[in-house]
Amino acid sequence: MIDEDEFWTRDDRAVATAVLGHDTVLFHVASGRIHHLNPSASQVWQACDGTVSLTSVIDDLTEHYRTPRAQVRNGVLGIVAALASDELLREVVRDPH
Amino acid sequence: MSELRPTSTACFRALGHRFSVHTFAELADHLDTMFSALGVDARPNHRYELSRSGGADRGWTLTMDDVELVRSKSASTVFAHLCWHVNRTAIDGCTDRILLHSSGAVDAVGRAVLLPADSGSGKTTLVAGLAQSGLAYLSDEAVGIELVSGTLLGYPKPLSIDPGSWSVLEAIRPQPHPAVAPFVETQWHVPPDALGAVARSARAAVVVSPSYVAGGGTNLRPLSPAETLVVLAENAFNLRGFGHAGFETLATVATECSGYSLEHDDLEDAVATITALLEGAMPE
């Protein structure tokens, strides 16, 4: 279960990225798996740099698309969960202090 | 075949796999012709031997470096295994280039079409048709891509043509020596120079991912650069070994090419379609 106050980041050492137009293609080097991200998933992928929470990502996309926040939230959390299950994103564990 | 005079073929290099074959003279001559585009002036690292089995079955045995690979009463089974083993060893041992599961051909001004796809999609038949139409042959099975530069590197193995395509490729039907005929009755192995020119390297201009759909006609669909990259990456035998740099090389090729998927069921139509795509591509 992904929470929107979490921070997630791309694993750039494990994953090679090619941005082609509005799409992104990922290559998970260890497994050899290829992933094709559509424009929406590409935006989430780009935003997950470990410095901002998913709340911030959701807010930015909500403003960009002028779409109900709940709808964007569901989409972002779903994309992050899918990318995480394929070991493309990893959660940033933050120091509580 | 009342008397078998053993002899050895020349040395061939299939990617990094250098080999010769020790067998009876007529079959050695056939192999010398079949693998002529892979001939090298070097010593083989591996020596196959295809000979009569001992014992009562009077079948055939294939060994490599004195290790038995297969034994069968069927000459064609043993010969097919030899061809498969050469190709498999070449592909599995290839580490000096990204290797795509793809056929390929090159036009007169150096523009190449890549045809990456799984087995059974018509790669070999299409490249045979393209070669018959005047394009130079790169490979019917595996095309190399040089890291960073993205230059295509040919692998001019003999075309392995299954019976389903024989009727449309009658013009290149091999005429083996009668002593060799039993070995090649289930698959044609056509030397590339029997079709025309052989290309050793080229730049990719068009990527066409083919699929044979009986009764489906000829249907061409453009691919986005991202879809083209997915096709290339999913058809790479050894991409993991090249990591990020390999993937970036394929991304460069994908952005430099026009990509398409092609459903086909008529060789002439498909060849005309691919040729037109190449003619519309940027000059090399």
CSV table of C-alpha atoms in Angstrom, one decimal:
chain,number,residue,atom,x,y,z
A,1,MET,CA,0.0,0.0,0.0
A,2,ILE,CA,1.5,3.3,-1.1
A,3,ASP,CA,0.7,6.5,0.9
A,4,GLU,CA,0.9,9.9,-0.6
A,5,ASP,CA,3.1,11.3,2.0
A,6,GLU,CA,5.9,8.9,1.0
A,7,PHE,CA,9.0,9.9,-1.1
A,8,TRP,CA,9.9,7.7,-4.0
A,9,THR,CA,12.9,7.8,-6.3
A,10,ARG,CA,14.0,6.2,-9.6
A,11,ASP,CA,16.8,3.7,-9.3
A,12,ASP,CA,19.0,5.2,-12.0
A,13,ARG,CA,21.8,2.6,-11.5
A,14,ALA,CA,19.5,-0.3,-12.0
A,15,VAL,CA,17.3,1.2,-14.7
A,16,ALA,CA,18.3,2.7,-18.0
A,17,THR,CA,15.9,5.4,-19.3
A,18,ALA,CA,15.1,6.7,-22.8
A,19,VAL,CA,12.6,9.5,-23.1
A,20,LEU,CA,11.2,9.5,-26.7
A,21,GLY,CA,8.6,12.2,-27.3
A,22,HIS,CA,6.1,12.0,-24.5
A,23,ASP,CA,6.8,8.3,-23.8
A,24,THR,CA,9.5,6.7,-21.8
A,25,VAL,CA,11.1,3.3,-22.2
A,26,LEU,CA,12.8,1.7,-19.2
A,27,PHE,CA,15.3,-1.1,-19.2
A,28,HIS,CA,15.8,-2.9,-15.9
A,29,VAL,CA,19.3,-4.1,-16.5
A,30,ALA,CA,19.5,-7.0,-14.0
A,31,SER,CA,16.3,-8.6,-15.2
A,32,GLY,CA,16.4,-7.6,-18.8
A,33,ARG,CA,12.8,-6.4,-18.6
A,34,ILE,CA,11.6,-3.6,-20.9
A,35,HIS,CA,8.8,-1.2,-19.8
A,36,HIS,CA,7.0,1.3,-22.0
A,37,LEU,CA,5.5,4.2,-20.1
A,38,ASN,CA,2.7,6.2,-21.6
A,39,PRO,CA,2.8,10.0,-21.2
A,40,SER,CA,1.0,10.0,-17.8
A,41,ALA,CA,3.2,7.3,-16.4
A,42,SER,CA,6.3,9.1,-17.8
A,43,GLN,CA,5.3,12.3,-15.9
A,44,VAL,CA,5.1,10.3,-12.7
A,45,TRP,CA,8.4,8.6,-13.4
A,46,GLN,CA,10.1,12.0,-14.1
A,47,ALA,CA,8.6,13.5,-10.9
A,48,CYS,CA,9.8,10.7,-8.6
A,49,ASP,CA,13.3,12.0,-8.0
A,50,GLY,CA,13.3,11.4,-4.2
A,51,THR,CA,13.2,15.1,-3.3
A,52,VAL,CA,9.4,15.6,-3.2
A,53,SER,CA,6.6,13.6,-1.6
A,54,LEU,CA,3.9,12.0,-3.7
A,55,THR,CA,1.5,14.6,-2.3
A,56,SER,CA,3.5,17.2,-4.1
A,57,VAL,CA,3.5,15.1,-7.3
A,58,ILE,CA,-0.2,14.7,-7.1
A,59,ASP,CA,-0.8,18.4,-6.4
A,60,ASP,CA,1.4,19.4,-9.4
A,61,LEU,CA,-0.4,17.1,-11.8
A,62,THR,CA,-3.8,18.1,-10.5
A,63,GLU,CA,-3.0,21.7,-11.3
A,64,HIS,CA,-1.4,20.8,-14.6
A,65,TYR,CA,-4.4,18.8,-15.8
A,66,ARG,CA,-7.1,20.7,-14.0
A,67,THR,CA,-8.6,17.3,-13.0
A,68,PRO,CA,-10.2,16.3,-9.7
A,69,ARG,CA,-7.4,15.6,-7.2
A,70,ALA,CA,-8.9,12.2,-6.1
A,71,GLN,CA,-8.7,11.0,-9.7
A,72,VAL,CA,-5.1,12.1,-10.1
A,73,ARG,CA,-4.2,10.6,-6.7
A,74,ASN,CA,-5.6,7.2,-7.7
A,75,GLY,CA,-3.7,7.3,-10.9
A,76,VAL,CA,-0.3,8.4,-9.4
A,77,LEU,CA,-0.5,5.9,-6.5
A,78,GLY,CA,-1.4,3.1,-9.0
A,79,ILE,CA,1.5,4.0,-11.3
A,80,VAL,CA,4.0,4.2,-8.4
A,81,ALA,CA,2.7,0.8,-7.0
A,82,ALA,CA,3.2,-0.8,-10.5
A,83,LEU,CA,6.7,0.7,-10.9
A,84,ALA,CA,7.7,-0.3,-7.4
A,85,SER,CA,6.5,-3.9,-7.9
A,86,ASP,CA,8.7,-4.1,-11.0
A,87,GLU,CA,11.6,-2.7,-8.9
A,88,LEU,CA,11.9,0.4,-11.0
A,89,LEU,CA,11.1,2.9,-8.1
A,90,ARG,CA,12.2,2.6,-4.5
A,91,GLU,CA,11.0,4.3,-1.5
A,92,VAL,CA,13.2,6.9,0.1
A,93,VAL,CA,13.5,6.2,3.8
A,94,ARG,CA,13.6,9.6,5.5
A,95,ASP,CA,15.2,10.3,8.8
A,96,PRO,CA,12.4,11.2,11.2
A,97,HIS,CA,14.6,13.8,12.9
B,1,MET,CA,27.2,-43.4,-51.2
B,2,SER,CA,29.1,-46.6,-51.4
B,3,GLU,CA,32.4,-45.1,-50.2
B,4,LEU,CA,32.9,-42.2,-47.9
B,5,ARG,CA,36.1,-40.3,-48.4
B,6,PRO,CA,36.6,-38.2,-45.3
B,7,THR,CA,37.9,-34.7,-45.6
B,8,SER,CA,37.6,-31.4,-43.8
B,9,THR,CA,35.9,-28.1,-44.8
B,10,ALA,CA,37.6,-24.8,-44.7
B,11,CYS,CA,37.5,-22.8,-41.5
B,12,PHE,CA,34.4,-20.7,-40.9
B,13,ARG,CA,33.7,-17.9,-38.4
B,14,ALA,CA,30.1,-17.6,-37.3
B,15,LEU,CA,30.4,-14.4,-35.2
B,16,GLY,CA,33.1,-15.5,-32.8
B,17,HIS,CA,32.7,-19.2,-33.3
B,18,ARG,CA,35.5,-20.6,-35.5
B,19,PHE,CA,34.9,-24.1,-36.7
B,20,SER,CA,35.5,-26.7,-39.4
B,21,VAL,CA,33.6,-29.8,-40.2
B,22,HIS,CA,35.2,-33.2,-40.9
B,23,THR,CA,32.9,-35.4,-43.0
B,24,PHE,CA,32.7,-37.2,-46.3
B,25,ALA,CA,33.8,-35.3,-49.3
B,26,GLU,CA,30.5,-34.5,-51.0
B,27,LEU,CA,29.1,-33.1,-47.8
B,28,ALA,CA,32.2,-31.1,-47.1
B,29,ASP,CA,32.0,-29.6,-50.5
B,30,HIS,CA,28.3,-28.7,-49.8
B,31,LEU,CA,29.3,-27.1,-46.5
B,32,ASP,CA,32.1,-25.2,-48.1
B,33,THR,CA,29.6,-23.7,-50.5
B,34,MET,CA,26.9,-23.2,-47.8
B,35,PHE,CA,29.2,-21.3,-45.4
B,36,SER,CA,31.3,-19.6,-48.0
B,37,ALA,CA,30.4,-16.1,-46.7
B,38,LEU,CA,31.7,-17.1,-43.3
B,39,GLY,CA,35.0,-18.4,-44.5
B,40,VAL,CA,38.2,-17.2,-42.8
B,41,ASP,CA,41.9,-17.8,-43.3
B,42,ALA,CA,42.5,-19.0,-39.7
B,43,ARG,CA,42.7,-22.1,-37.6
B,44,PRO,CA,39.4,-23.4,-36.2
B,45,ASN,CA,38.8,-23.4,-32.5
B,46,HIS,CA,36.3,-26.2,-32.8
B,47,ARG,CA,36.0,-29.2,-35.0
B,48,TYR,CA,32.8,-30.9,-35.8
B,49,GLU,CA,32.7,-34.4,-37.2
B,50,LEU,CA,29.7,-35.8,-39.0
B,51,SER,CA,30.1,-39.5,-39.7
B,52,ARG,CA,28.5,-42.9,-39.9
B,53,SER,CA,27.5,-44.2,-36.5
B,54,GLY,CA,29.1,-47.4,-35.3
B,55,GLY,CA,27.0,-50.5,-34.6
B,56,ALA,CA,24.1,-51.9,-36.4
B,57,ASP,CA,21.8,-48.9,-36.8
B,58,ARG,CA,24.0,-47.4,-39.6
B,59,GLY,CA,22.8,-43.9,-38.7
B,60,TRP,CA,24.8,-40.7,-38.3
B,61,THR,CA,26.7,-39.2,-35.4
B,62,LEU,CA,27.7,-35.5,-34.9
B,63,THR,CA,30.4,-34.6,-32.5
B,64,MET,CA,32.2,-31.4,-31.6
B,65,ASP,CA,35.7,-31.7,-30.2
B,66,ASP,CA,35.1,-35.4,-29.9
B,67,VAL,CA,32.0,-34.9,-27.7
B,68,GLU,CA,28.9,-36.5,-29.1
B,69,LEU,CA,26.1,-33.9,-29.8
B,70,VAL,CA,23.5,-36.1,-31.5
B,71,ARG,CA,23.1,-39.5,-33.1
B,72,SER,CA,20.2,-40.5,-35.4
B,73,LYS,CA,19.2,-42.7,-38.2
B,74,SER,CA,17.9,-39.6,-40.0
B,75,ALA,CA,20.6,-37.8,-41.9
B,76,SER,CA,18.5,-34.6,-42.0
B,77,THR,CA,18.1,-34.6,-38.2
B,78,VAL,CA,21.8,-34.7,-37.7
B,79,PHE,CA,22.5,-32.1,-40.3
B,80,ALA,CA,19.8,-29.8,-38.9
B,81,HIS,CA,21.4,-30.2,-35.5
B,82,LEU,CA,24.8,-29.2,-36.9
B,83,CYS,CA,23.3,-26.0,-38.4
B,84,TRP,CA,21.4,-25.3,-35.2
B,85,HIS,CA,24.5,-25.9,-33.0
B,86,VAL,CA,26.7,-23.6,-35.1
B,87,ASN,CA,24.2,-20.8,-34.9
B,88,ARG,CA,23.4,-21.3,-31.2
B,89,THR,CA,27.1,-21.4,-30.3
B,90,ALA,CA,27.7,-18.3,-32.3
B,91,ILE,CA,24.9,-16.3,-30.7
B,92,ASP,CA,25.5,-17.5,-27.2
B,93,GLY,CA,29.1,-16.6,-27.4
B,94,CYS,CA,28.7,-13.2,-28.9
B,95,THR,CA,29.9,-10.4,-26.5
B,96,ASP,CA,31.5,-7.9,-28.8
B,97,ARG,CA,28.3,-6.4,-30.2
B,98,ILE,CA,24.6,-6.1,-29.3
B,99,LEU,CA,22.9,-8.9,-31.2
B,100,LEU,CA,19.4,-8.6,-32.4
B,101,HIS,CA,17.1,-11.5,-33.3
B,102,SER,CA,16.5,-9.9,-36.7
B,103,SER,CA,17.1,-10.4,-40.4
B,104,GLY,CA,18.3,-7.4,-42.4
B,105,ALA,CA,19.1,-6.2,-45.9
B,106,VAL,CA,20.8,-3.1,-47.4
B,107,ASP,CA,19.8,-1.0,-50.4
B,108,ALA,CA,22.2,0.3,-53.1
B,109,VAL,CA,22.9,3.6,-51.2
B,110,GLY,CA,23.6,1.9,-47.9
B,111,ARG,CA,20.3,2.2,-46.1
B,112,ALA,CA,19.4,-0.9,-44.1
B,113,VAL,CA,16.1,-2.4,-43.1
B,114,LEU,CA,16.0,-4.4,-39.9
B,115,LEU,CA,13.3,-7.1,-39.5
B,116,PRO,CA,13.4,-8.0,-35.8
B,117,ALA,CA,10.9,-10.6,-34.7
B,118,ASP,CA,10.4,-14.0,-33.1
B,119,SER,CA,10.8,-17.2,-35.1
B,120,GLY,CA,7.9,-18.0,-37.4
B,121,SER,CA,7.3,-14.4,-38.3
B,122,GLY,CA,8.7,-14.6,-41.8
B,123,LYS,CA,12.1,-13.0,-41.2
B,124,THR,CA,14.0,-15.4,-43.4
B,125,THR,CA,11.4,-15.4,-46.2
B,126,LEU,CA,11.2,-11.7,-46.3
B,127,VAL,CA,15.0,-11.2,-46.4
B,128,ALA,CA,15.3,-13.8,-49.2
B,129,GLY,CA,12.6,-11.9,-51.1
B,130,LEU,CA,14.4,-8.6,-50.5
B,131,ALA,CA,17.7,-10.1,-51.6
B,132,GLN,CA,16.1,-11.4,-54.8
B,133,SER,CA,14.8,-7.9,-55.5
B,134,GLY,CA,18.4,-6.6,-55.4
B,135,LEU,CA,19.1,-5.7,-51.8
B,136,ALA,CA,22.3,-6.9,-50.2
B,137,TYR,CA,22.0,-9.5,-47.5
B,138,LEU,CA,23.0,-8.8,-43.8
B,139,SER,CA,21.5,-11.8,-42.1
B,140,ASP,CA,18.4,-14.0,-41.8
B,141,GLU,CA,18.7,-14.5,-38.0
B,142,ALA,CA,21.0,-12.1,-36.1
B,143,VAL,CA,22.2,-8.6,-36.9
B,144,GLY,CA,24.9,-7.0,-34.7
B,145,ILE,CA,24.8,-3.4,-33.5
B,146,GLU,CA,28.1,-1.8,-32.6
B,147,LEU,CA,28.1,-0.2,-29.2
B,148,VAL,CA,27.8,3.6,-29.2
B,149,SER,CA,28.1,4.1,-33.0
B,150,GLY,CA,25.0,2.0,-33.7
B,151,THR,CA,26.5,0.6,-36.9
B,152,LEU,CA,24.9,-2.6,-38.1
B,153,LEU,CA,27.2,-5.6,-38.5
B,154,GLY,CA,26.2,-8.4,-40.7
B,155,TYR,CA,26.2,-12.1,-39.9
B,156,PRO,CA,26.0,-13.7,-43.4
B,157,LYS,CA,25.0,-17.2,-42.4
B,158,PRO,CA,23.2,-19.4,-44.9
B,159,LEU,CA,19.5,-18.7,-45.1
B,160,SER,CA,17.6,-21.5,-43.4
B,161,ILE,CA,14.4,-21.9,-45.3
B,162,ASP,CA,11.6,-24.1,-44.0
B,163,PRO,CA,9.2,-26.0,-46.3
B,164,GLY,CA,6.4,-23.5,-45.8
B,165,SER,CA,8.3,-21.0,-47.9
B,166,TRP,CA,9.6,-23.2,-50.6
B,167,SER,CA,6.8,-22.5,-53.0
B,168,VAL,CA,7.5,-18.8,-53.1
B,169,LEU,CA,11.3,-19.1,-53.2
B,170,GLU,CA,11.5,-21.8,-55.9
B,171,ALA,CA,14.0,-19.8,-57.8
B,172,ILE,CA,16.7,-20.3,-55.1
B,173,ARG,CA,16.0,-24.0,-54.5
B,174,PRO,CA,19.4,-25.6,-53.8
B,175,GLN,CA,20.6,-28.5,-56.1
B,176,PRO,CA,22.6,-30.7,-53.7
B,177,HIS,CA,24.7,-33.6,-54.8
B,178,PRO,CA,22.7,-36.9,-54.6
B,179,ALA,CA,24.9,-38.0,-51.8
B,180,VAL,CA,24.0,-34.9,-49.8
B,181,ALA,CA,20.2,-34.8,-50.6
B,182,PRO,CA,19.1,-36.9,-47.6
B,183,PHE,CA,20.8,-34.4,-45.3
B,184,VAL,CA,18.9,-31.4,-46.6
B,185,GLU,CA,15.5,-32.7,-47.4
B,186,THR,CA,13.7,-31.0,-44.5
B,187,GLN,CA,15.3,-27.5,-44.8
B,188,TRP,CA,17.0,-25.5,-47.4
B,189,HIS,CA,20.3,-23.9,-46.5
B,190,VAL,CA,21.0,-21.3,-49.2
B,191,PRO,CA,24.4,-19.6,-49.3
B,192,PRO,CA,23.8,-15.8,-49.3
B,193,ASP,CA,26.0,-15.2,-52.3
B,194,ALA,CA,23.6,-17.3,-54.3
B,195,LEU,CA,21.1,-14.5,-53.9
B,196,GLY,CA,23.4,-11.6,-54.7
B,197,ALA,CA,25.5,-9.2,-52.7
B,198,VAL,CA,26.4,-9.6,-49.0
B,199,ALA,CA,26.7,-6.5,-46.8
B,200,ARG,CA,29.1,-6.5,-43.9
B,201,SER,CA,28.0,-3.2,-42.3
B,202,ALA,CA,25.4,-0.5,-42.8
B,203,ARG,CA,23.3,2.2,-41.0
B,204,ALA,CA,19.7,1.3,-40.1
B,205,ALA,CA,17.1,3.5,-41.8
B,206,VAL,CA,13.9,1.4,-41.3
B,207,VAL,CA,12.8,-1.0,-38.7
B,208,VAL,CA,10.0,-3.3,-39.7
B,209,SER,CA,8.6,-5.8,-37.2
B,210,PRO,CA,7.0,-8.5,-39.3
B,211,SER,CA,4.4,-11.1,-38.5
B,212,TYR,CA,3.0,-13.6,-40.9
B,213,VAL,CA,-0.8,-13.8,-40.8
B,214,ALA,CA,-2.3,-16.2,-43.3
B,215,GLY,CA,-5.1,-14.6,-45.2
B,216,GLY,CA,-4.6,-11.3,-43.5
B,217,GLY,CA,-3.2,-9.4,-46.4
B,218,THR,CA,-0.5,-6.7,-46.1
B,219,ASN,CA,-1.0,-4.3,-43.2
B,220,LEU,CA,1.5,-1.7,-42.3
B,221,ARG,CA,1.3,0.3,-39.1
B,222,PRO,CA,3.8,3.1,-38.1
B,223,LEU,CA,5.4,2.7,-34.7
B,224,SER,CA,6.4,5.6,-32.5
B,225,PRO,CA,10.1,5.9,-31.6
B,226,ALA,CA,9.3,4.4,-28.2
B,227,GLU,CA,7.5,1.4,-29.7
B,228,THR,CA,10.4,1.0,-32.1
B,229,LEU,CA,12.9,1.0,-29.2
B,230,VAL,CA,10.7,-1.6,-27.4
B,231,VAL,CA,10.8,-3.9,-30.5
B,232,LEU,CA,14.6,-3.6,-30.7
B,233,ALA,CA,15.2,-4.1,-27.0
B,234,GLU,CA,12.8,-7.1,-26.7
B,235,ASN,CA,14.6,-8.7,-29.7
B,236,ALA,CA,18.1,-8.3,-28.4
B,237,PHE,CA,19.8,-11.5,-27.4
B,238,ASN,CA,22.4,-10.0,-25.1
B,239,LEU,CA,21.4,-6.5,-24.1
B,240,ARG,CA,21.9,-7.2,-20.4
B,241,GLY,CA,25.6,-7.6,-21.0
B,242,PHE,CA,25.8,-4.0,-22.3
B,243,GLY,CA,23.8,-2.3,-19.6
B,244,HIS,CA,22.9,1.3,-19.9
B,245,ALA,CA,25.3,1.9,-22.8
B,246,GLY,CA,23.7,-0.8,-24.8
B,247,PHE,CA,20.2,0.5,-24.2
B,248,GLU,CA,21.3,4.0,-25.1
B,249,THR,CA,22.7,2.7,-28.4
B,250,LEU,CA,19.4,1.0,-29.2
B,251,ALA,CA,17.6,4.3,-28.3
B,252,THR,CA,19.8,6.1,-30.8
B,253,VAL,CA,19.0,3.6,-33.5
B,254,ALA,CA,15.3,3.9,-32.8
B,255,THR,CA,15.3,7.7,-33.1
B,256,GLU,CA,17.3,7.6,-36.3
B,257,CYS,CA,14.9,5.1,-38.0
B,258,SER,CA,11.4,4.9,-39.1
B,259,GLY,CA,9.6,2.1,-37.3
B,260,TYR,CA,6.7,-0.1,-38.5
B,261,SER,CA,4.9,-3.3,-37.8
B,262,LEU,CA,4.0,-5.3,-40.8
B,263,GLU,CA,1.4,-8.1,-41.1
B,264,HIS,CA,2.0,-10.0,-44.3
B,265,ASP,CA,0.9,-13.0,-46.2
B,266,ASP,CA,2.2,-12.3,-49.7
B,267,LEU,CA,5.9,-12.1,-50.3
B,268,GLU,CA,5.7,-9.9,-53.3
B,269,ASP,CA,3.5,-7.3,-51.6
B,270,ALA,CA,5.6,-7.3,-48.5
B,271,VAL,CA,8.8,-6.8,-50.4
B,272,ALA,CA,7.3,-4.0,-52.4
B,273,THR,CA,6.1,-2.4,-49.2
B,274,ILE,CA,9.5,-2.6,-47.5
B,275,THR,CA,11.3,-1.4,-50.6
B,276,ALA,CA,9.0,1.6,-50.7
B,277,LEU,CA,9.7,2.4,-47.1
B,278,LEU,CA,13.5,2.3,-47.7
B,279,GLU,CA,13.1,4.5,-50.8
B,280,GLY,CA,11.3,7.1,-48.6
B,281,ALA,CA,13.9,6.9,-45.9
B,282,MET,CA,16.6,9.6,-45.5
B,283,PRO,CA,19.6,9.0,-47.8
B,284,GLU,CA,22.6,7.6,-46.0
